[in-house]
Short mmCIF file of C-alpha atoms in Angstrom, two decimals:
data_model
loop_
_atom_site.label_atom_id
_atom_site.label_comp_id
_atom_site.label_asym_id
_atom_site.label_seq_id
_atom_site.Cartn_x
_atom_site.Cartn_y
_atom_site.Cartn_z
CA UNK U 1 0.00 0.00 0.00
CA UNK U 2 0.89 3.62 -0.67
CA UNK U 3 3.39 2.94 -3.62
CA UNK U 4 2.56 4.29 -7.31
CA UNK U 5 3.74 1.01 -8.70
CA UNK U 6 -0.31 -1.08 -8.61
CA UNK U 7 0.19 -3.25 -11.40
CA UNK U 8 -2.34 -1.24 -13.83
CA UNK U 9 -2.61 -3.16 -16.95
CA UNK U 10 -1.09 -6.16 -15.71
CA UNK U 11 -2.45 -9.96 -15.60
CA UNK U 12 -1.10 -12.44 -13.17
CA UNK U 13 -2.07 -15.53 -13.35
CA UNK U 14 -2.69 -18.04 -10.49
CA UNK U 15 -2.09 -21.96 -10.43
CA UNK U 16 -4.22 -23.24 -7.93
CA UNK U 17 -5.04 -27.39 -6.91
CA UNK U 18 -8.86 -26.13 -5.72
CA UNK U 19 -11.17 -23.62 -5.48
CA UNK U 20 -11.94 -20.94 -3.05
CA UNK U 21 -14.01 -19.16 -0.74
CA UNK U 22 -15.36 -16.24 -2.81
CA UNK U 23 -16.15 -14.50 0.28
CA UNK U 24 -12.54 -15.14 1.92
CA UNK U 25 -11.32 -12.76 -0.78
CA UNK U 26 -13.87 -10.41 -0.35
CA UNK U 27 -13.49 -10.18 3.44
CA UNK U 28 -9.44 -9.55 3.17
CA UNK U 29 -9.81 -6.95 0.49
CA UNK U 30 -12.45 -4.97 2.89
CA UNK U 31 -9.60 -5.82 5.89
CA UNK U 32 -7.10 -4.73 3.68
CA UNK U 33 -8.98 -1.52 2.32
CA UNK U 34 -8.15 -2.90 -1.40
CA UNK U 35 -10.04 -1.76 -4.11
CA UNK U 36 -11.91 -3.71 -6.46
CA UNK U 37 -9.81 -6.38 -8.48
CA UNK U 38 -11.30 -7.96 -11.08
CA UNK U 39 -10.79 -11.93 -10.49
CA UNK U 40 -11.22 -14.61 -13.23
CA UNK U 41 -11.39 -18.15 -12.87
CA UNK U 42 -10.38 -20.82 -15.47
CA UNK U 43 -11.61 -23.99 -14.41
CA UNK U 44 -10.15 -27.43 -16.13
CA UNK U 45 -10.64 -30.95 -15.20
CA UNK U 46 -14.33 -30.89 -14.33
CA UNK U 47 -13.73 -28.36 -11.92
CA UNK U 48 -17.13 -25.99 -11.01
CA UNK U 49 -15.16 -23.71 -8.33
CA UNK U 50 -17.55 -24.58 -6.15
CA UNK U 51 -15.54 -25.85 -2.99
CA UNK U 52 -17.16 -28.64 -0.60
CA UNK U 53 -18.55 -27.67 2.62
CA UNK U 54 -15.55 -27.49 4.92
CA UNK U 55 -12.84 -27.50 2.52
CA UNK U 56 -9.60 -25.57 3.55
CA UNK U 57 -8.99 -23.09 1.08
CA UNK U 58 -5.98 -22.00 2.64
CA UNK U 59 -3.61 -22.01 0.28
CA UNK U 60 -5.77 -20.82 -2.93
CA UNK U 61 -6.98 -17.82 -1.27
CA UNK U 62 -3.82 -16.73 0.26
CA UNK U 63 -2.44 -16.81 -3.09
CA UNK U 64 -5.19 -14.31 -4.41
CA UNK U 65 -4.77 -12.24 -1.53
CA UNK U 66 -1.17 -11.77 -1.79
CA UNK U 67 -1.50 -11.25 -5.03
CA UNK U 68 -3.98 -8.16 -5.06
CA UNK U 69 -1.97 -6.59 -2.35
CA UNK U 70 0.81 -6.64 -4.27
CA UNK U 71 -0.74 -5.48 -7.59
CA UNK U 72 -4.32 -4.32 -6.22
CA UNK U 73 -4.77 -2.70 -9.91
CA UNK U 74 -3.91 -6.04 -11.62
CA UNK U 75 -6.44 -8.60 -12.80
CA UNK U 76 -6.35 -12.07 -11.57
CA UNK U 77 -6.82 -15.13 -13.54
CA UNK U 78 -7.00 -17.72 -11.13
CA UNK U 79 -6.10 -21.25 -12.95
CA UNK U 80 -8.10 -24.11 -10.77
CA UNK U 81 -7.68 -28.09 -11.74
CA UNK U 82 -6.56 -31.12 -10.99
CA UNK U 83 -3.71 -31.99 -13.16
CA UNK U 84 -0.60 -30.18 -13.08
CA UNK U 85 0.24 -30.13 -17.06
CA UNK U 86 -3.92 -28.83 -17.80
CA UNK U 87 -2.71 -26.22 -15.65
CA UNK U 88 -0.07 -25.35 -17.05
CA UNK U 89 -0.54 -25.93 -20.45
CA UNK U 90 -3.60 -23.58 -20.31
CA UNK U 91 -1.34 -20.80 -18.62
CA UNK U 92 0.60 -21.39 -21.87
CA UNK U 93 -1.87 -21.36 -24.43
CA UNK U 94 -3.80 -18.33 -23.24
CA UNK U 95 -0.92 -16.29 -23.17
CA UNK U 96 -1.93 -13.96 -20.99
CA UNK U 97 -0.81 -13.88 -17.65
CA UNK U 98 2.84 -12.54 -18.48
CA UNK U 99 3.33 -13.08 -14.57
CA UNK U 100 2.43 -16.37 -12.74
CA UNK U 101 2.66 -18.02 -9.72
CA UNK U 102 2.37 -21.27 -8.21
CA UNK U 103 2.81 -22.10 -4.42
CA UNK U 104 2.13 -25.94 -4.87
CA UNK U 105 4.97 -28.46 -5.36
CA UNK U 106 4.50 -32.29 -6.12
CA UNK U 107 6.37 -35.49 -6.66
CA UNK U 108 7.24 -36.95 -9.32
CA UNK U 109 7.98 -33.83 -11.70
CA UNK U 110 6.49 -34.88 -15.24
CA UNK U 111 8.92 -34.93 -18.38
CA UNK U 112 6.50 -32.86 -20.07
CA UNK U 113 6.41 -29.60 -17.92
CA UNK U 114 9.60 -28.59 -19.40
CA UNK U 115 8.91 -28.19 -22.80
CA UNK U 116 5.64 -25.85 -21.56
CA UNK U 117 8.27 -23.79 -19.18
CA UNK U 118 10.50 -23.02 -22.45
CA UNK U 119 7.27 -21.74 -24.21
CA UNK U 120 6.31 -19.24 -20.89
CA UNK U 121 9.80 -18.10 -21.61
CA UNK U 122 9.70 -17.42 -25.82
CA UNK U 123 6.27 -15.78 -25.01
CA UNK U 124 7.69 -13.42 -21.81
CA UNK U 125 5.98 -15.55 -19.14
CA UNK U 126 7.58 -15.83 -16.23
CA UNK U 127 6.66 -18.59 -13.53
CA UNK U 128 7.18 -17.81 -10.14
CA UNK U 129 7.00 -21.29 -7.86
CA UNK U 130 6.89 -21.78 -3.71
CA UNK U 131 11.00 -23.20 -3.21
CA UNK U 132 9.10 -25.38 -0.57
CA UNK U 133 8.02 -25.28 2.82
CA UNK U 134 11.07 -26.49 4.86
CA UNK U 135 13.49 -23.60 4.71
CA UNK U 136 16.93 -23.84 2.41
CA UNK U 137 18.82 -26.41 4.52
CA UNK U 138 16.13 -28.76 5.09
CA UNK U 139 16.46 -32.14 4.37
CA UNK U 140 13.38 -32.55 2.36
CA UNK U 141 13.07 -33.08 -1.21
CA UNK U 142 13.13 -30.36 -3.82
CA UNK U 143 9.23 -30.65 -5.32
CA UNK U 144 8.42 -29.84 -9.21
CA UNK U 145 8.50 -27.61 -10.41
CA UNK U 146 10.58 -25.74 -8.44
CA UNK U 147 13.71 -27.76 -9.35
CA UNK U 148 12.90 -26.78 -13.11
CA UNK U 149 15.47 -24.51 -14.33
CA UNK U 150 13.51 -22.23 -16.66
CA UNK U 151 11.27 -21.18 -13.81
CA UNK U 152 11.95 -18.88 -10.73
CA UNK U 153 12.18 -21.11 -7.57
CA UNK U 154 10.89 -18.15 -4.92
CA UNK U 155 10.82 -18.73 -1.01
CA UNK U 156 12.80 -18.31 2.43
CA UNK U 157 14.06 -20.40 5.37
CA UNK U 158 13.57 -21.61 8.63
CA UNK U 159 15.06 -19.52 11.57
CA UNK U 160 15.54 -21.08 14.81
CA UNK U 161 16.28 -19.35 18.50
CA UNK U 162 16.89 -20.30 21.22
CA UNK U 163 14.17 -18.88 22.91
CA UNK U 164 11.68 -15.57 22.34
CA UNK U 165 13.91 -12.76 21.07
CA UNK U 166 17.42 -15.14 22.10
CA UNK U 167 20.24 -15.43 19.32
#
C-alpha cells in the first residue's frame, strides 16, 4: 500500500489445486482496504469452483490475496484443476498472464512440464514457484516444479532461537 507502482494493466495468473471461498477474498480486500480487483477463474478438469462444505482453502486464497496486495490494480486469472500439465498448459496457451505463480509443489515432476516452461519463456511468461516449505537447509526433497530450471524457484528459510527474542 501507498506505492505508485499497482500493477495497472497487468495480468497475473494463479495456479491453484482447488477452489476458493469467494467470500474469503472479499473479506481480506475490505480488511485490507483494497479496491476492487477484477478476479477470473479458469476452471479445467471438471472443476465448477464450487468448494465442498468445509474444505480448507488456505492455500488458494492466500495466493489471491497476496497477489492483489501486491498489484491491487492487476487482474487475476486464477487457474483451478486437478492436473498439473492442464494447468499449465492452459497458462501457456492463453498467453496472458505474463506473470504467474504457483505455491504448490509435487512429486514426481512430469517430463512434459519442461517443454511448456521453455514456451512461458519465448512468449515473456515468467513462472514464479513456492521453493518449498522447509526452509533452504532442510532435508526434504526439492518438489516440481521448483527444481525446473527455466522457472523462478521463490521462497525463504527456517530460523531457529533459542528462545523468544534469544540469538
Amino acid at each position: 500500500p501507498g506505492v505508485s507502482l499497482t500493477g495497472v494493466g497487468q495480468v497475473i495468473g494463479l495456479f491453484e489445486f482447488g477452489p476458493y471461498f469467494t467470500n474469503d477474498i472479499i473479506l481480506y480486500k475490505q480488511a485490507a482496504a483494497l479496491p476492487d480487483v477484477v478476479v477470473t477463474n479458469v476452471l479445467l478438469d471438471g472443476f465448477t469452483g464450487i468448494p465442498a462444505p468445509g474444505a480448507d482453502d488456505g492455500e488458494e486464497a492466500l495466493d489471491i490475496d497476496m497477489a492483489m496486495a501486491m498489484a491491487p490494480g492487476a487482474t487475476i486469472i486464477v487457474y483451478e484443476g486437478n492436473s498439473a500439465m492442464d494447468i499449465f498448459n492452459r497458462m501457456a496457451t492463453d498467453n496472458k498472464a505474463k506473470q504467474m505463480s504457483c505455491s504448490f509443489g509435487f512429486y514426481p515432476p512430469f517430463g512434459t512440464m519442461d517443454s511448456i516452461f521453455l514456451e512461458y519463456a519465448a512468449q515473456g511468461q515468467n513462472l514464479f514457484v513456492a521453493s518449498g516449505d522447509g526452509g533452504a537447509y532442510s532435508t526434504n526433497t526439492i518438489f516440481a516444479p521448483a527444481d525446473d530450471p527455466n522457472i523462478v524457484a521463490v521462497g525463504g528459510t527456517g530460523l531457529t532461537t533459542s528462545g523468544k527474542g534469544g540469538p
